[in-house]
């Protein structure tokens, strides 16, 4: 399934990245490992994780996870005290939301609306649900039927990470992502079986106040292919979508962006712009995700803070140094012109080794303009029985690591370890491993990454140490 024609050298950009990493300096001292919190502490696996913080009440945090396997619904943990205590529930198990299969993602707007997109078990539609009480209760407000455009074929090699609804003969949304800001909420997704990317949005005027959703509109893609990307609404209501063009295989993909400059206005998405090359394919297998594999997880975040870097667009993705080396790194760039031009690429993981860093997330604190990035990191797994190794095998155990920037991405703090323990996805006894993504949230100086963890470092995993995964978070306070 590998596409050899897209094995394009990126040696030049990587050298540039290493040079820049040295030149930017490291201004902030290393942090201590923050207190880890097990938000789920339930039997079975919680993997593929989302989190959001209420900007109108930053003590209100919602974390969510897929429940892999035959379990119906998605796991949700709600806190109103900054993560000290949690209300835990399974939603979408046949209630008004339908039966949630997977791919839930969250966005909290400045009115206090918490938005969720997800996929169904029994339909290929793409829904949006809304909570106006801090995540305790939900109502489905959109249920969009993906439309495969006429004349668009289905590539022979095509990947999906969704609900397999296409096997029952219907077009199916895959990997929806959501963003809410500037008086609007937007979702983009891929229509399977094709690799057409579509997006729809609605105006939002207050808490629980929304207008009609637009019809799905096509996002032009390079060569008609895109998936596994992200959606970001800018401060003026502009909508940026990113995606990678290889949905299968382990070979390199190209990452593109497309912009709808007037958002809910009548103009559509412009032509795709090439953004970055990666040697991470659509299903790129490596020891830390041996069953599920990873993709490049290109992710976007706008600064809407009104501060010095208002309007800046940040992007991260995963890069493999040499194809199939499993030496994956987390890369960073930003743009001050909505993706027309980008800064030179910078590598964010600052380890000196060749182990894997995967599944990055980025978030901007809209109160301060600070930028936080976190990822699964195997740097300490040398296979030597040390604290980052559970089994004597190198590069298959992970910890969660992070960094942040307080100056608009010019400089980043030295990387610091967030997870107190070391996790191993094979121990999860699930072909889903850690899932396809993990997220983070950043509000009013507190950065909360969320991740799946089977270290049992908090001592309350009912499945025991190095068995099934629980949903962890930690408060990282950024000065
Ligand atoms: Ca528009
Ligand atoms: Ca690869
Ligand atoms: Ca690496
Ligand atoms: Ca190991």
PDB file of C-alpha atoms and ligand atoms in Angstrom, residues 2 7 249-253 278-285 294 319-326 328, ligand 2:
ATOM      1  CA  UNK A   2       2.972   2.329   0.179  1.00  0.00           C
ATOM      2  CA  UNK A   7       9.054   9.668  -0.845  1.00  0.00           C
ATOM      3  CA  UNK A 249       0.213   3.344   3.777  1.00  0.00           C
ATOM      4  CA  UNK A 250       3.361   4.209   5.624  1.00  0.00           C
ATOM      5  CA  UNK A 251       4.993   6.434   3.013  1.00  0.00           C
ATOM      6  CA  UNK A 252       5.151  10.181   3.015  1.00  0.00           C
ATOM      7  CA  UNK A 253       2.213  12.498   2.715  1.00  0.00           C
ATOM      8  CA  UNK A 278       5.942  14.442   6.119  1.00  0.00           C
ATOM      9  CA  UNK A 279       7.122  10.850   5.892  1.00  0.00           C
ATOM     10  CA  UNK A 280       4.173   9.818   8.053  1.00  0.00           C
ATOM     11  CA  UNK A 281       1.553   8.013   5.978  1.00  0.00           C
ATOM     12  CA  UNK A 282      -2.123   7.462   6.671  1.00  0.00           C
ATOM     13  CA  UNK A 283      -1.500   4.269   8.647  1.00  0.00           C
ATOM     14  CA  UNK A 284       2.143   4.406   9.716  1.00  0.00           C
ATOM     15  CA  UNK A 285       2.975   1.533  12.079  1.00  0.00           C
ATOM     16  CA  UNK A 294      -0.400   6.845  13.431  1.00  0.00           C
ATOM     17  CA  UNK A 319       7.471  14.117  10.786  1.00  0.00           C
ATOM     18  CA  UNK A 320       9.404  10.873  10.301  1.00  0.00           C
ATOM     19  CA  UNK A 321      13.124  11.635   9.918  1.00  0.00           C
ATOM     20  CA  UNK A 322      13.850   8.723   7.590  1.00  0.00           C
ATOM     21  CA  UNK A 323      10.941   6.771   6.221  1.00  0.00           C
ATOM     22  CA  UNK A 324      10.192   3.729   8.385  1.00  0.00           C
ATOM     23  CA  UNK A 325      12.906   4.649  10.880  1.00  0.00           C
ATOM     24  CA  UNK A 326      10.217   5.140  13.576  1.00  0.00           C
ATOM     25  CA  UNK A 328       9.166  10.593  14.493  1.00  0.00           C
TER      26      UNK A 328
HETATM   27 CA1  LIG B   2       6.669   6.487   7.188  1.00  0.00          CA
END
